[in-house]
Short mmCIF file of C-alpha atoms in Angstrom, two decimals:
data_model
loop_
_atom_site.label_atom_id
_atom_site.label_comp_id
_atom_site.label_asym_id
_atom_site.label_seq_id
_atom_site.Cartn_x
_atom_site.Cartn_y
_atom_site.Cartn_z
CA ARG A 638 0.00 0.00 0.00
CA LYS A 639 2.82 2.39 0.85
CA VAL A 640 4.45 1.74 -2.52
CA LYS A 641 1.26 2.39 -4.43
CA ALA A 642 0.57 5.51 -2.37
CA LYS A 643 4.07 6.83 -3.06
CA TYR A 644 3.69 6.20 -6.78
CA GLU A 645 0.31 7.94 -6.80
CA GLU A 646 1.84 10.89 -4.95
CA ILE A 647 4.59 11.19 -7.57
CA ALA A 648 2.18 10.68 -10.47
CA LYS A 649 -0.10 13.45 -9.23
CA MET A 650 2.71 16.01 -9.10
CA ASP A 651 2.19 18.68 -11.70
CA TRP A 652 5.74 18.18 -12.92
CA ARG A 653 5.04 18.52 -16.65
CA TYR A 654 4.64 22.28 -16.49
CA THR A 655 7.19 23.15 -13.88
CA ASN A 656 10.89 23.63 -13.55
CA LEU A 657 13.97 21.45 -13.78
CA PRO A 658 14.38 20.78 -10.03
CA LEU A 659 10.93 19.19 -9.91
CA TYR A 660 11.75 16.92 -12.87
CA ASN A 661 14.86 15.81 -11.02
CA GLU A 662 12.84 15.17 -7.85
CA VAL A 663 10.29 13.06 -9.74
CA ILE A 664 13.07 11.14 -11.48
CA GLY A 665 14.82 10.51 -8.16
CA GLN A 666 11.67 9.32 -6.41
CA ALA A 667 10.55 7.19 -9.34
CA ASN A 668 14.00 5.60 -9.66
CA HIS A 669 13.89 4.84 -5.93
CA LEU A 670 10.57 3.01 -6.39
CA VAL A 671 11.97 1.10 -9.37
CA SER A 672 15.05 -0.07 -7.47
CA THR A 673 13.26 -0.74 -4.19
CA PHE A 674 10.31 -2.63 -5.67
CA PRO A 675 11.48 -4.21 -8.92
CA ASP A 676 9.19 -6.58 -10.80
CA THR A 677 6.07 -4.72 -9.74
CA THR A 678 3.52 -2.80 -11.76
CA THR A 679 4.38 0.25 -9.68
CA ALA A 680 8.02 -0.02 -10.77
CA ILE A 681 6.99 -0.18 -14.42
CA LYS A 682 4.70 2.83 -14.07
CA SER A 683 7.44 4.71 -12.22
CA GLN A 684 9.93 3.96 -14.98
CA TYR A 685 7.44 5.37 -17.48
CA LEU A 686 7.35 8.57 -15.41
CA VAL A 687 11.12 8.74 -15.68
CA ILE A 688 10.84 8.58 -19.47
CA GLN A 689 8.26 11.35 -19.49
CA CYS A 690 10.46 13.56 -17.32
CA TYR A 691 13.45 13.12 -19.59
CA GLU A 692 11.27 13.92 -22.59
CA GLN A 693 10.14 17.12 -20.90
CA LYS A 694 13.74 17.96 -20.04
CA MET A 695 14.65 17.24 -23.68
CA ASP A 696 17.44 14.94 -22.51
CA GLU A 697 17.39 12.44 -25.35
CA MET A 698 20.30 10.32 -24.16
CA GLU A 699 18.83 9.76 -20.70
CA ARG A 700 15.39 9.22 -22.21
CA ASP A 701 16.79 6.50 -24.46
CA ARG A 702 18.41 4.77 -21.47
CA ALA A 703 15.12 4.98 -19.56
CA VAL A 704 13.22 3.56 -22.55
CA LYS A 705 15.66 0.65 -22.82
CA LYS A 706 15.19 -0.16 -19.13
CA TYR A 707 11.42 0.20 -19.44
CA ILE A 708 11.31 -2.25 -22.34
CA GLU A 709 13.38 -4.77 -20.39
CA MET A 710 10.95 -4.38 -17.50
CA LEU A 711 7.96 -4.93 -19.78
CA PHE A 712 9.24 -8.32 -20.90
CA GLY A 713 9.59 -9.52 -17.33
CA SER A 714 6.22 -8.17 -16.26
CA SER A 715 2.77 -9.61 -15.80
CA LEU A 716 1.13 -6.75 -17.68
CA ALA A 717 -1.44 -7.65 -20.28
CA GLU A 718 0.00 -8.55 -23.68
CA ASN A 719 -1.89 -5.78 -25.46
CA LYS A 720 -0.47 -3.14 -23.07
CA ILE A 721 3.05 -4.43 -23.63
CA LEU A 722 2.62 -4.48 -27.40
CA LYS A 723 1.04 -1.02 -27.43
CA ASP A 724 4.05 0.42 -25.59
CA LEU A 725 6.57 -1.49 -27.72
CA ARG A 726 4.92 -0.23 -30.89
CA TYR A 727 4.83 3.32 -29.53
CA PHE A 728 8.55 3.44 -28.68
CA SER A 729 9.72 1.61 -31.81
CA ASN A 730 7.70 3.97 -34.01
CA LYS A 731 8.94 6.97 -32.04
CA TYR A 732 12.54 5.91 -32.67
CA PHE A 733 11.75 5.32 -36.35
CA GLU A 734 10.27 8.81 -36.66
CA GLU A 735 13.36 10.24 -34.93
CA GLU A 736 15.50 8.40 -37.49
CA LYS A 737 17.02 6.21 -34.79
CA TYR A 738 16.68 3.15 -36.96
CA LEU A 739 18.96 0.83 -34.99
CA GLN A 740 17.01 1.37 -31.76
CA ALA A 741 13.71 0.97 -33.61
CA LYS A 742 14.93 -2.22 -35.30
CA ASP A 743 15.94 -3.74 -31.97
CA ILE A 744 12.46 -3.22 -30.55
CA TYR A 745 10.77 -4.57 -33.69
CA ILE A 746 12.95 -7.68 -33.42
CA LYS A 747 11.85 -8.14 -29.79
CA ILE A 748 8.22 -7.90 -30.86
CA ILE A 749 8.69 -10.66 -33.43
CA SER A 750 10.71 -12.92 -31.15
CA SER A 751 8.30 -12.54 -28.23
CA TYR A 752 5.00 -12.45 -30.13
CA PRO A 753 5.62 -14.25 -33.45
CA THR A 754 1.97 -15.08 -34.10
CA HIS A 755 0.53 -11.71 -33.13
CA SER A 756 -0.69 -9.53 -36.00
CA LEU A 757 1.83 -6.87 -34.96
CA ALA A 758 4.66 -9.25 -35.91
CA GLU A 759 4.04 -8.72 -39.65
CA TYR A 760 4.11 -4.97 -39.15
CA ALA A 761 7.32 -5.28 -37.14
CA GLN A 762 8.87 -7.39 -39.91
CA TYR A 763 8.02 -4.71 -42.46
CA LYS A 764 9.47 -2.01 -40.22
CA ILE A 765 12.71 -3.98 -39.72
CA ALA A 766 13.12 -4.03 -43.50
CA SER A 767 12.32 -0.32 -43.61
CA CYS A 768 14.99 0.37 -40.99
CA PHE A 769 17.62 -1.40 -43.07
CA GLN A 770 16.47 0.46 -46.17
CA ARG A 771 16.71 3.83 -44.40
CA LEU A 772 20.18 2.89 -43.18
CA GLY A 773 21.26 2.23 -46.77
CA LYS A 774 21.65 -1.50 -46.16
CA TYR A 775 19.67 -2.50 -49.22
CA LYS A 776 20.62 -6.18 -49.37
CA GLU A 777 19.57 -6.66 -45.74
CA ALA A 778 16.35 -4.76 -46.47
CA ILE A 779 15.61 -7.05 -49.41
CA THR A 780 16.14 -10.10 -47.19
CA GLU A 781 13.72 -8.71 -44.60
CA TYR A 782 11.07 -7.63 -47.13
CA ASN A 783 11.35 -11.07 -48.70
CA LYS A 784 10.32 -12.64 -45.37
CA ILE A 785 6.98 -10.89 -45.74
CA THR A 786 6.44 -11.85 -49.38
CA GLU A 787 7.36 -15.50 -48.74
CA ASN A 788 5.88 -16.10 -45.29
CA HIS A 789 2.80 -13.89 -45.22
CA SER A 790 0.84 -14.40 -48.43
CA ASN A 791 -2.19 -12.48 -47.10
CA SER A 792 -0.25 -9.68 -45.47
CA GLU A 793 -1.33 -6.11 -46.02
CA TRP A 794 2.40 -5.34 -46.25
CA ARG A 795 3.09 -7.74 -49.13
CA LYS A 796 2.42 -5.38 -52.04
CA ASP A 797 4.48 -2.58 -50.55
CA SER A 798 7.25 -5.06 -49.71
CA TYR A 799 7.59 -5.92 -53.40
CA LYS A 800 7.64 -2.23 -54.28
CA GLN A 801 10.28 -1.50 -51.65
CA MET A 802 12.36 -4.46 -52.84
CA GLY A 803 12.14 -2.96 -56.33
CA ASP A 804 13.47 0.33 -54.95
CA CYS A 805 16.29 -1.48 -53.16
CA TYR A 806 17.27 -3.48 -56.23
CA ALA A 807 17.25 -0.26 -58.28
CA LEU A 808 19.53 1.41 -55.73
CA ILE A 809 22.07 -1.42 -55.91
CA GLY A 810 22.00 -1.29 -59.70
CA ASP A 811 19.95 -4.40 -60.49
CA SER A 812 17.29 -2.82 -62.71
CA GLU A 813 16.09 -6.13 -64.15
CA THR A 814 15.19 -7.55 -60.74
CA ALA A 815 13.80 -4.17 -59.70
CA LEU A 816 11.37 -4.32 -62.64
CA GLN A 817 10.35 -7.86 -61.66
CA MET A 818 9.58 -6.68 -58.12
CA TYR A 819 7.56 -3.70 -59.38
CA GLN A 820 5.63 -6.05 -61.66
CA LYS A 821 4.80 -8.36 -58.73
CA ALA A 822 3.61 -5.36 -56.71
CA PHE A 823 1.47 -4.22 -59.62
CA GLU A 824 -0.10 -7.67 -59.96
CA LEU A 825 -1.27 -7.73 -56.33
#
């Protein structure tokens, strides 16, 4: 009860619109709850508060460390699968939008390895390929897009995977295969 009360006290603080010392106080108290009561829902919620504080402080490096720890905590938690997947998708997409493709890719890989039959796994596979493509690793991107075209015949990502493979082949100078991929996309 004390732990939950302490978390609720921290969560109710109007820290989002205040000054730096209050962010630091919230971070300190939340980190204390995380280290004192690991493997609890309160610890996970407290870690999320830490992330929010670092976002407000615009401290990207610390935010990224907090996100990494939060994701590790999610996988060891008893939270509902849909909550875990919602948060994983949120942070992986956030990294993708920030052009942090390696961090995004790592989270997408965790989604696939932990929830291979979930519908989000196909999306994650597509995004892994997109990460490689954005990083200029076209052969790796082709390999990852190919996993969708070969393993997910009814995937909503199949047509675009062929198109993206065509783009990748064109970028590595294989125009003949690029045309074949565009044709397959067109036929779907």
